[in-house]
Amino acid sequence: HLDDPRLSKALMYREHAAFLFEARLRVGFFTHHFSYLLTSAYLNMWKSITTILGDPSKDKDYQSRFQIFGLPRGYWDDNVKPLKKVRDDLDVAHYSMELDGIQSVEGSFGAAAQVCQTVIRAYVASLGSRPQLGPEPRATSAAAQLERQPDRQERRIDEL
């Protein structure tokens, strides 16, 4: 399963989100960098989730794909949709947030991390028993490099 391009891409986004979130500790709390790192981390967590579940702006099956992976009915509405609302309503992708928005993103980051972990685990568990989802995302050079380092990718899955 470690050669799955969708999984590799999702794990890279998740790992980058964790890196950005931790990098906030190296900058001042009251700087713009602190806020930008937070919103970038949230956005990468969202990308990890939607790499597997589908992106509402691109994938017609985004509200049902989670069921293929064994997640419960209503998972999208109960768990993923609130994260999308934060992403969209607070303009996370554009760094135009006010202090209240930044606090909302920070308050929902834990939920995003939990959803990401659940989605990746469900996807890994479903590999080999799921129908084909259509074209797999193309592996980036970093993903191709990870595929040549399966022990590192196994560690990343185990960390979830």
Coordinates of N, CA and C in Angstrom, one line a residue, residues 8-133:
S8 N 0.5 8.7 -0.7 CA 1.7 9.5 -0.6 C 1.5 11.0 -0.6
K9 N 0.6 11.4 -1.5 CA 0.3 12.8 -1.6 C -0.4 13.3 -0.3
A10 N -1.3 12.6 0.2 CA -2.0 13.0 1.5 C -1.1 13.0 2.6
L11 N -0.2 12.1 2.7 CA 0.8 12.1 3.8 C 1.8 13.2 3.7
M12 N 2.2 13.6 2.5 CA 3.0 14.8 2.3 C 2.4 16.0 2.8
Y13 N 1.1 16.2 2.4 CA 0.4 17.4 2.9 C 0.2 17.4 4.4
R14 N -0.1 16.3 5.0 CA -0.2 16.2 6.4 C 1.1 16.5 7.1
E15 N 2.2 15.9 6.6 CA 3.5 16.1 7.2 C 3.9 17.6 7.1
H16 N 3.6 18.2 5.9 CA 3.9 19.7 5.8 C 3.1 20.5 6.7
A17 N 1.8 20.1 6.9 CA 1.0 20.9 7.9 C 1.6 20.8 9.3
A18 N 2.0 19.6 9.7 CA 2.6 19.5 11.0 C 3.9 20.3 11.1
F19 N 4.7 20.3 10.1 CA 5.9 21.1 10.0 C 5.6 22.6 10.2
L20 N 4.6 23.1 9.4 CA 4.3 24.5 9.5 C 3.7 24.9 10.9
F21 N 2.9 24.0 11.4 CA 2.3 24.2 12.8 C 3.4 24.3 13.8
E22 N 4.4 23.4 13.8 CA 5.5 23.4 14.7 C 6.4 24.6 14.5
A23 N 6.5 25.1 13.2 CA 7.4 26.2 12.9 C 7.0 27.5 13.6
R24 N 5.7 27.5 14.0 CA 5.2 28.7 14.6 C 6.0 29.0 15.9
L25 N 6.5 27.9 16.5 CA 7.2 28.1 17.8 C 8.5 28.9 17.6
R26 N 9.0 28.9 16.4 CA 10.3 29.6 16.2 C 10.1 31.1 15.8
V27 N 8.9 31.5 15.7 CA 8.6 32.9 15.4 C 7.9 33.6 16.5
G28 N 7.8 34.9 16.6 CA 7.1 35.5 17.6 C 5.6 35.3 17.6
F29 N 5.0 35.2 18.7 CA 3.6 35.0 18.8 C 2.8 36.1 18.2
F30 N 3.3 37.3 18.2 CA 2.6 38.5 17.8 C 3.0 39.0 16.4
T31 N 3.5 38.1 15.6 CA 3.9 38.5 14.3 C 2.9 37.9 13.2
H32 N 3.0 38.5 12.1 CA 2.2 38.0 11.0 C 2.6 36.6 10.6
H33 N 3.9 36.3 10.8 CA 4.4 35.0 10.4 C 3.7 33.9 11.2
F34 N 3.4 34.1 12.5 CA 2.7 33.2 13.3 C 1.4 32.9 12.7
S35 N 0.6 33.9 12.3 CA -0.7 33.7 11.7 C -0.6 33.0 10.4
Y36 N 0.3 33.4 9.5 CA 0.5 32.8 8.2 C 0.8 31.3 8.3
L37 N 1.7 31.0 9.2 CA 2.1 29.6 9.4 C 0.9 28.8 9.8
L38 N 0.1 29.3 10.7 CA -1.1 28.6 11.1 C -2.1 28.4 10.0
T39 N -2.4 29.4 9.2 CA -3.3 29.3 8.1 C -2.8 28.4 7.0
S40 N -1.5 28.4 6.8 CA -0.9 27.5 5.8 C -0.9 26.1 6.3
A41 N -0.7 25.9 7.6 CA -0.8 24.5 8.2 C -2.2 24.0 8.0
Y42 N -3.2 24.8 8.3 CA -4.6 24.4 8.2 C -5.0 24.1 6.7
L43 N -4.5 24.9 5.8 CA -4.8 24.7 4.4 C -4.1 23.3 4.0
N44 N -2.9 23.0 4.4 CA -2.3 21.8 4.0 C -3.0 20.6 4.7
M45 N -3.5 20.7 5.9 CA -4.3 19.7 6.5 C -5.6 19.4 5.6
W46 N -6.2 20.5 5.2 CA -7.4 20.4 4.3 C -7.0 19.7 3.0
K47 N -5.9 20.0 2.4 CA -5.5 19.3 1.2 C -5.2 17.9 1.4
S48 N -4.7 17.5 2.6 CA -4.5 16.1 2.9 C -5.8 15.3 2.9
I49 N -6.8 15.9 3.6 CA -8.1 15.3 3.7 C -8.8 15.2 2.4
T50 N -8.7 16.3 1.6 CA -9.4 16.2 0.3 C -8.7 15.4 -0.8
T51 N -7.4 15.2 -0.6 CA -6.7 14.3 -1.5 C -7.4 12.9 -1.5
I52 N -7.8 12.5 -0.3 CA -8.4 11.2 -0.2 C -9.9 11.3 -0.4
L53 N -10.6 12.2 0.3 CA -12.0 12.2 0.2 C -12.6 12.9 -1.0
G54 N -11.8 13.7 -1.6 CA -12.3 14.5 -2.8 C -12.5 15.9 -2.4
D55 N -12.2 16.8 -3.4 CA -12.4 18.2 -3.3 C -13.7 18.7 -3.8
P56 N -14.5 19.4 -3.0 CA -15.8 19.8 -3.5 C -15.8 20.6 -4.7
S57 N -14.7 21.3 -5.0 CA -14.6 22.1 -6.2 C -14.3 21.3 -7.4
K58 N -13.9 20.1 -7.3 CA -13.4 19.3 -8.4 C -14.1 17.9 -8.5
D59 N -14.4 17.3 -7.4 CA -14.8 15.9 -7.4 C -16.3 15.7 -7.1
K60 N -17.0 15.2 -8.1 CA -18.5 15.1 -7.9 C -18.9 14.1 -6.8
D61 N -18.0 13.1 -6.5 CA -18.3 12.1 -5.5 C -17.8 12.5 -4.1
Y62 N -17.4 13.7 -3.8 CA -16.8 14.1 -2.6 C -17.6 13.9 -1.4
Q63 N -19.0 13.9 -1.5 CA -19.8 13.7 -0.3 C -20.1 12.2 -0.1
S64 N -19.7 11.3 -0.9 CA -20.0 9.9 -0.8 C -18.7 9.1 -0.7
R65 N -17.6 9.6 -1.1 CA -16.4 8.8 -1.2 C -16.0 8.3 0.1
F66 N -16.2 9.0 1.2 CA -15.8 8.5 2.5 C -16.4 7.2 2.9
Q67 N -17.6 6.9 2.3 CA -18.3 5.6 2.6 C -17.5 4.5 2.0
I68 N -16.9 4.7 0.9 CA -16.1 3.6 0.3 C -15.0 3.2 1.3
F69 N -14.5 4.1 2.1 CA -13.4 3.8 3.0 C -13.9 3.4 4.4
G70 N -15.2 3.1 4.5 CA -15.8 2.6 5.7 C -16.1 3.6 6.8
L71 N -16.0 4.9 6.5 CA -16.4 5.9 7.4 C -17.9 6.0 7.5
P72 N -18.5 6.3 8.7 CA -19.9 6.3 8.9 C -20.7 7.3 8.1
R73 N -21.9 6.9 7.8 CA -22.9 7.8 7.1 C -22.9 9.1 7.9
G74 N -22.9 10.2 7.1 CA -22.9 11.5 7.8 C -21.5 12.0 8.1
Y75 N -20.5 11.3 7.8 CA -19.1 11.7 8.2 C -18.8 13.0 7.6
W76 N -19.1 13.2 6.3 CA -18.8 14.5 5.6 C -19.5 15.6 6.3
D77 N -20.8 15.5 6.5 CA -21.5 16.7 7.1 C -21.1 16.9 8.6
D78 N -20.8 15.9 9.3 CA -20.5 16.0 10.7 C -19.1 16.4 11.0
N79 N -18.2 16.0 10.2 CA -16.7 16.2 10.5 C -16.0 17.0 9.5
V80 N -16.2 16.8 8.2 CA -15.5 17.5 7.2 C -16.1 18.9 6.8
K81 N -17.4 18.9 6.7 CA -18.0 20.2 6.3 C -17.7 21.4 7.3
P82 N -17.6 21.1 8.6 CA -17.3 22.2 9.5 C -15.8 22.8 9.2
L83 N -14.9 21.9 8.8 CA -13.6 22.3 8.5 C -13.6 23.1 7.2
K84 N -14.4 22.7 6.2 CA -14.5 23.5 5.0 C -15.1 24.9 5.3
K85 N -16.1 24.9 6.2 CA -16.7 26.2 6.5 C -15.6 27.2 7.1
V86 N -14.8 26.6 8.0 CA -13.7 27.5 8.5 C -12.8 27.9 7.4
R87 N -12.4 27.0 6.5 CA -11.5 27.3 5.4 C -12.1 28.4 4.5
D88 N -13.4 28.2 4.2 CA -14.0 29.1 3.2 C -14.5 30.5 3.9
D89 N -15.1 30.4 5.0 CA -15.7 31.6 5.6 C -14.6 32.5 6.2
L90 N -13.5 32.0 6.6 CA -12.4 32.8 7.1 C -11.3 33.1 6.1
D91 N -11.5 32.7 4.9 CA -10.6 33.0 3.8 C -9.2 32.6 4.1
V92 N -9.1 31.3 4.6 CA -7.8 30.8 5.0 C -6.8 30.8 3.9
A93 N -7.2 30.6 2.7 CA -6.2 30.5 1.6 C -5.6 31.8 1.2
H94 N -6.2 32.9 1.7 CA -5.7 34.3 1.2 C -5.1 35.2 2.2
Y95 N -4.9 34.7 3.4 CA -4.2 35.5 4.5 C -4.9 36.9 4.7
S96 N -6.2 36.9 4.6 CA -6.8 38.2 4.8 C -7.6 38.1 6.1
M97 N -7.1 37.4 7.1 CA -7.9 37.1 8.3 C -7.7 38.2 9.3
E98 N -8.8 38.4 10.1 CA -8.7 39.2 11.3 C -8.4 38.3 12.5
L99 N -8.1 38.9 13.6 CA -7.7 38.2 14.8 C -8.7 37.1 15.2
D100 N -10.0 37.4 15.1 CA -11.0 36.4 15.5 C -11.0 35.2 14.5
G101 N -10.7 35.5 13.3 CA -10.6 34.4 12.3 C -9.4 33.5 12.6
I102 N -8.3 34.1 13.0 CA -7.1 33.4 13.3 C -7.4 32.5 14.5
Q103 N -8.0 33.0 15.5 CA -8.4 32.2 16.7 C -9.3 31.1 16.3
S104 N -10.2 31.3 15.4 CA -11.1 30.2 15.0 C -10.4 29.1 14.3
V105 N -9.4 29.5 13.4 CA -8.6 28.5 12.7 C -7.8 27.7 13.8
E106 N -7.2 28.4 14.7 CA -6.4 27.7 15.7 C -7.3 26.8 16.5
G107 N -8.5 27.2 16.8 CA -9.5 26.4 17.6 C -9.9 25.2 16.9
S108 N -9.9 25.2 15.5 CA -10.4 24.0 14.8 C -9.2 23.2 14.2
F109 N -8.0 23.6 14.5 CA -6.9 22.9 13.9 C -6.8 21.5 14.5
G110 N -7.1 21.3 15.8 CA -7.1 20.0 16.4 C -8.1 19.1 15.7
A111 N -9.3 19.6 15.4 CA -10.3 18.8 14.8 C -9.9 18.4 13.4
A112 N -9.2 19.4 12.7 CA -8.7 19.1 11.3 C -7.7 18.0 11.4
A113 N -6.8 18.0 12.4 CA -5.8 17.0 12.5 C -6.4 15.6 12.8
Q114 N -7.5 15.6 13.6 CA -8.1 14.4 14.0 C -8.9 13.8 12.7
V115 N -9.5 14.6 12.0 CA -10.2 14.2 10.8 C -9.2 13.6 9.8
C116 N -8.1 14.3 9.6 CA -7.0 13.9 8.7 C -6.5 12.5 9.1
Q117 N -6.3 12.3 10.4 CA -5.8 11.0 10.9 C -6.8 9.9 10.6
T118 N -8.1 10.2 10.9 CA -9.2 9.2 10.7 C -9.3 8.9 9.2
V119 N -9.3 9.9 8.4 CA -9.4 9.7 6.9 C -8.3 8.8 6.4
I120 N -7.0 9.2 6.7 CA -5.9 8.4 6.2 C -5.9 7.0 6.7
R121 N -6.2 6.8 8.0 CA -6.3 5.4 8.5 C -7.4 4.6 7.8
A122 N -8.6 5.3 7.6 CA -9.7 4.6 6.9 C -9.2 4.2 5.5
Y123 N -8.6 5.1 4.8 CA -8.1 4.9 3.4 C -7.1 3.7 3.4
V124 N -6.1 3.8 4.3 CA -5.1 2.7 4.4 C -5.8 1.3 4.6
A125 N -6.8 1.3 5.5 CA -7.5 0.1 5.8 C -8.3 -0.4 4.6
S126 N -8.7 0.5 3.8 CA -9.6 0.1 2.6 C -8.8 -0.3 1.4
L127 N -7.5 0.0 1.4 CA -6.7 -0.3 0.2 C -6.8 -1.8 -0.1
G128 N -6.9 -2.2 -1.3 CA -7.0 -3.6 -1.7 C -8.4 -4.1 -1.8
S129 N -9.4 -3.4 -1.1 CA -10.7 -3.8 -1.1 C -11.7 -2.8 -1.7
R130 N -11.2 -1.7 -2.2 CA -12.0 -0.6 -2.7 C -12.1 -0.6 -4.2
P131 N -13.2 -0.1 -4.8 CA -13.2 0.1 -6.2 C -12.3 1.2 -6.6
Q132 N -11.9 1.3 -7.9 CA -11.1 2.3 -8.4 C -11.8 3.7 -8.3
L133 N -11.1 4.7 -7.9 CA -11.7 6.0 -7.8 C -11.5 6.9 -9.0

